[in-house]
Structure formats: structure tokens, C-alpha cells
Amino acid sequence: LNRSLLQFAQKRSLRMKKVLESVILFLVVWTVTEITRYSFYTFNLLNHLPYFIKWARYNFFIILYPAGVAGELLTIYAALPYVKKTGMFSLRLPNKYNVSFDYYYFLIVVMFSYVPLFPQLYFHMLRQRRRVLHGEVIKES
């Protein structure tokens, strides 16, 4: 969801230089991540998984995940003034649907959602890494 959100929603504000740098960061990270992920899936389906592909799948995320999150958050943060000024993707009352939506505040909620979600997902990947690469049995509490 977040990848689609960033690609679609921030498209109009990419002209700003400070946004462009963070977009380049998360696009490079996403590219390396997807190449690694789909190489892993493909070789796994062919029942011929080279150790390097397996190793890359469970090690690259250690750097790529935080870098990608940083790029995403910097992009959203840099776009906030533009979104607020233009009312981009916001729906104001009164309207025929009798509902309002403020995209600016939605983006702020998305940014704050990283606080509880990022560590949970990151540590899940670390547990998966231990299980797959080191054969450890992880007991979930």
C-alpha cells in the first residue's frame, strides 16, 4: 500500500529538489529489494536456489529496509507543505457525498504509523533471517 501511495500521491510534488533526492533513495532501495525478492522466488520455484540469492534475500534488508523507510518518510515530509497549500486529494464539505477527507492529515497519520509498525516488521524479518540462515527455531511469545 505504501509504495502505491508514495508513487501516486507524491507525483505532483516531485518538482521540488528536496523531494527528488528522497524519491531517488527509496526508488533505488525498492529496485534492489524487488530484484532480490523476485530472484529468490523464481529460483525457489525452479527448485534451484543458489546460496547467494538466499543470503541476499535475508541480509540486504538489514540496510535496505531502514534506508527505504527513511526515503519514504522524507518524501512524505517534504511534500506536506505542497499538499497543505494545494489541498491535494482532499475533499471538503459541503459536497454531494457529505464526507470530508484531508490528505495532509492522512499523510501525518501515515508517518506516525511507522513508529509502531517499522520495528515490528523489522524484527520479524530478523527472526526470519535467523530461522532460515541459521536454522534456529524461534518461539513466538
PDB file of C-alpha atoms in Angstrom, residues 4-111:
ATOM      1  CA  SER A   4       1.445   2.804  -4.288  1.00  0.00           C
ATOM      2  CA  LEU A   5       0.618   5.718  -2.010  1.00  0.00           C
ATOM      3  CA  LEU A   6       4.026   7.297  -2.485  1.00  0.00           C
ATOM      4  CA  GLN A   7       4.188   6.765  -6.218  1.00  0.00           C
ATOM      5  CA  PHE A   8       0.694   8.044  -6.892  1.00  0.00           C
ATOM      6  CA  ALA A   9       0.246  10.730  -4.299  1.00  0.00           C
ATOM      7  CA  GLN A  10       3.595  12.477  -4.418  1.00  0.00           C
ATOM      8  CA  LYS A  11       3.870  12.514  -8.205  1.00  0.00           C
ATOM      9  CA  ARG A  12       2.743  16.121  -8.489  1.00  0.00           C
ATOM     10  CA  SER A  13       5.198  17.421  -5.924  1.00  0.00           C
ATOM     11  CA  LEU A  14       8.292  15.766  -7.418  1.00  0.00           C
ATOM     12  CA  ARG A  15       9.427  19.038  -8.933  1.00  0.00           C
ATOM     13  CA  MET A  16      10.805  20.075  -5.562  1.00  0.00           C
ATOM     14  CA  LYS A  17      14.511  19.229  -5.276  1.00  0.00           C
ATOM     15  CA  LYS A  18      14.326  18.094  -1.656  1.00  0.00           C
ATOM     16  CA  VAL A  19      11.619  15.590  -2.594  1.00  0.00           C
ATOM     17  CA  LEU A  20      13.560  14.332  -5.607  1.00  0.00           C
ATOM     18  CA  GLU A  21      16.537  13.213  -3.501  1.00  0.00           C
ATOM     19  CA  SER A  22      14.363  11.170  -1.151  1.00  0.00           C
ATOM     20  CA  VAL A  23      12.451   9.691  -4.096  1.00  0.00           C
ATOM     21  CA  ILE A  24      15.728   8.555  -5.661  1.00  0.00           C
ATOM     22  CA  LEU A  25      16.671   6.963  -2.320  1.00  0.00           C
ATOM     23  CA  PHE A  26      13.504   4.903  -1.976  1.00  0.00           C
ATOM     24  CA  LEU A  27      13.356   4.011  -5.684  1.00  0.00           C
ATOM     25  CA  VAL A  28      16.910   2.618  -5.608  1.00  0.00           C
ATOM     26  CA  VAL A  29      16.099   0.695  -2.429  1.00  0.00           C
ATOM     27  CA  TRP A  30      12.829  -0.650  -3.862  1.00  0.00           C
ATOM     28  CA  THR A  31      14.587  -1.688  -7.079  1.00  0.00           C
ATOM     29  CA  VAL A  32      17.290  -3.672  -5.286  1.00  0.00           C
ATOM     30  CA  THR A  33      14.675  -5.147  -2.942  1.00  0.00           C
ATOM     31  CA  GLU A  34      12.398  -6.310  -5.753  1.00  0.00           C
ATOM     32  CA  ILE A  35      15.235  -7.753  -7.828  1.00  0.00           C
ATOM     33  CA  THR A  36      16.391  -9.708  -4.779  1.00  0.00           C
ATOM     34  CA  ARG A  37      12.889 -10.807  -3.787  1.00  0.00           C
ATOM     35  CA  TYR A  38      11.770 -11.984  -7.213  1.00  0.00           C
ATOM     36  CA  SER A  39      15.095 -13.680  -7.935  1.00  0.00           C
ATOM     37  CA  PHE A  40      14.589 -15.593  -4.691  1.00  0.00           C
ATOM     38  CA  TYR A  41      11.017 -16.547  -5.635  1.00  0.00           C
ATOM     39  CA  THR A  42      11.988 -17.572  -9.178  1.00  0.00           C
ATOM     40  CA  PHE A  43      14.928 -19.768  -8.189  1.00  0.00           C
ATOM     41  CA  ASN A  44      12.896 -21.236  -5.343  1.00  0.00           C
ATOM     42  CA  LEU A  45      10.102 -22.199  -7.771  1.00  0.00           C
ATOM     43  CA  LEU A  46      12.685 -23.819 -10.040  1.00  0.00           C
ATOM     44  CA  ASN A  47      13.974 -25.825  -7.045  1.00  0.00           C
ATOM     45  CA  HIS A  48      17.448 -24.433  -7.681  1.00  0.00           C
ATOM     46  CA  LEU A  49      18.098 -21.732  -5.088  1.00  0.00           C
ATOM     47  CA  PRO A  50      21.732 -20.554  -5.096  1.00  0.00           C
ATOM     48  CA  TYR A  51      23.007 -19.761  -1.618  1.00  0.00           C
ATOM     49  CA  PHE A  52      23.941 -16.202  -2.629  1.00  0.00           C
ATOM     50  CA  ILE A  53      20.330 -15.425  -3.616  1.00  0.00           C
ATOM     51  CA  LYS A  54      19.084 -16.867  -0.325  1.00  0.00           C
ATOM     52  CA  TRP A  55      21.771 -14.969   1.573  1.00  0.00           C
ATOM     53  CA  ALA A  56      20.942 -11.716  -0.247  1.00  0.00           C
ATOM     54  CA  ARG A  57      17.209 -12.111   0.442  1.00  0.00           C
ATOM     55  CA  TYR A  58      17.809 -12.402   4.177  1.00  0.00           C
ATOM     56  CA  ASN A  59      20.671  -9.910   4.572  1.00  0.00           C
ATOM     57  CA  PHE A  60      20.150  -6.984   2.193  1.00  0.00           C
ATOM     58  CA  PHE A  61      17.040  -5.885   4.121  1.00  0.00           C
ATOM     59  CA  ILE A  62      19.209  -5.028   7.138  1.00  0.00           C
ATOM     60  CA  ILE A  63      20.366  -1.887   5.314  1.00  0.00           C
ATOM     61  CA  LEU A  64      17.678  -1.550   2.637  1.00  0.00           C
ATOM     62  CA  TYR A  65      14.644  -1.584   4.936  1.00  0.00           C
ATOM     63  CA  PRO A  66      15.720   1.373   7.126  1.00  0.00           C
ATOM     64  CA  ALA A  67      17.007   3.251   4.059  1.00  0.00           C
ATOM     65  CA  GLY A  68      13.710   2.712   2.238  1.00  0.00           C
ATOM     66  CA  VAL A  69      11.689   3.841   5.238  1.00  0.00           C
ATOM     67  CA  ALA A  70      13.881   6.939   5.537  1.00  0.00           C
ATOM     68  CA  GLY A  71      13.323   7.742   1.855  1.00  0.00           C
ATOM     69  CA  GLU A  72       9.571   7.246   2.174  1.00  0.00           C
ATOM     70  CA  LEU A  73       9.290   9.392   5.304  1.00  0.00           C
ATOM     71  CA  LEU A  74      11.487  12.156   3.881  1.00  0.00           C
ATOM     72  CA  THR A  75       9.380  12.197   0.720  1.00  0.00           C
ATOM     73  CA  ILE A  76       6.127  12.474   2.627  1.00  0.00           C
ATOM     74  CA  TYR A  77       7.555  15.123   4.965  1.00  0.00           C
ATOM     75  CA  ALA A  78       8.907  17.204   2.078  1.00  0.00           C
ATOM     76  CA  ALA A  79       5.571  17.017   0.262  1.00  0.00           C
ATOM     77  CA  LEU A  80       3.486  18.121   3.271  1.00  0.00           C
ATOM     78  CA  PRO A  81       3.695  21.899   2.619  1.00  0.00           C
ATOM     79  CA  TYR A  82       2.657  21.407  -1.015  1.00  0.00           C
ATOM     80  CA  VAL A  83      -0.200  19.094  -0.054  1.00  0.00           C
ATOM     81  CA  LYS A  84      -1.445  21.559   2.575  1.00  0.00           C
ATOM     82  CA  LYS A  85      -1.161  24.575   0.272  1.00  0.00           C
ATOM     83  CA  THR A  86      -2.945  22.972  -2.680  1.00  0.00           C
ATOM     84  CA  GLY A  87      -5.433  20.806  -0.793  1.00  0.00           C
ATOM     85  CA  MET A  88      -4.229  17.933  -2.959  1.00  0.00           C
ATOM     86  CA  PHE A  89      -6.515  14.851  -2.803  1.00  0.00           C
ATOM     87  CA  SER A  90      -8.608  16.460  -0.059  1.00  0.00           C
ATOM     88  CA  LEU A  91     -12.378  16.551  -0.058  1.00  0.00           C
ATOM     89  CA  ARG A  92     -14.054  19.484   1.692  1.00  0.00           C
ATOM     90  CA  LEU A  93     -17.593  19.894   2.951  1.00  0.00           C
ATOM     91  CA  PRO A  94     -20.179  20.601   1.697  1.00  0.00           C
ATOM     92  CA  ASN A  95     -20.228  18.083  -1.134  1.00  0.00           C
ATOM     93  CA  LYS A  96     -22.717  15.614  -2.562  1.00  0.00           C
ATOM     94  CA  TYR A  97     -21.236  12.742  -0.528  1.00  0.00           C
ATOM     95  CA  ASN A  98     -21.435  14.681   2.758  1.00  0.00           C
ATOM     96  CA  VAL A  99     -17.991  13.480   3.761  1.00  0.00           C
ATOM     97  CA  SER A 100     -14.658  15.201   4.215  1.00  0.00           C
ATOM     98  CA  PHE A 101     -11.113  13.943   3.878  1.00  0.00           C
ATOM     99  CA  ASP A 102      -7.918  15.867   4.492  1.00  0.00           C
ATOM    100  CA  TYR A 103      -4.992  14.273   2.718  1.00  0.00           C
ATOM    101  CA  TYR A 104      -2.494  16.419   4.642  1.00  0.00           C
ATOM    102  CA  TYR A 105      -3.564  14.925   7.977  1.00  0.00           C
ATOM    103  CA  PHE A 106      -3.800  11.476   6.426  1.00  0.00           C
ATOM    104  CA  LEU A 107      -0.109  11.724   5.467  1.00  0.00           C
ATOM    105  CA  ILE A 108       0.769  12.777   9.007  1.00  0.00           C
ATOM    106  CA  VAL A 109      -1.069   9.719  10.367  1.00  0.00           C
ATOM    107  CA  VAL A 110       0.796   7.534   7.848  1.00  0.00           C
ATOM    108  CA  MET A 111       4.114   8.981   9.037  1.00  0.00           C
TER     109      MET A 111
END
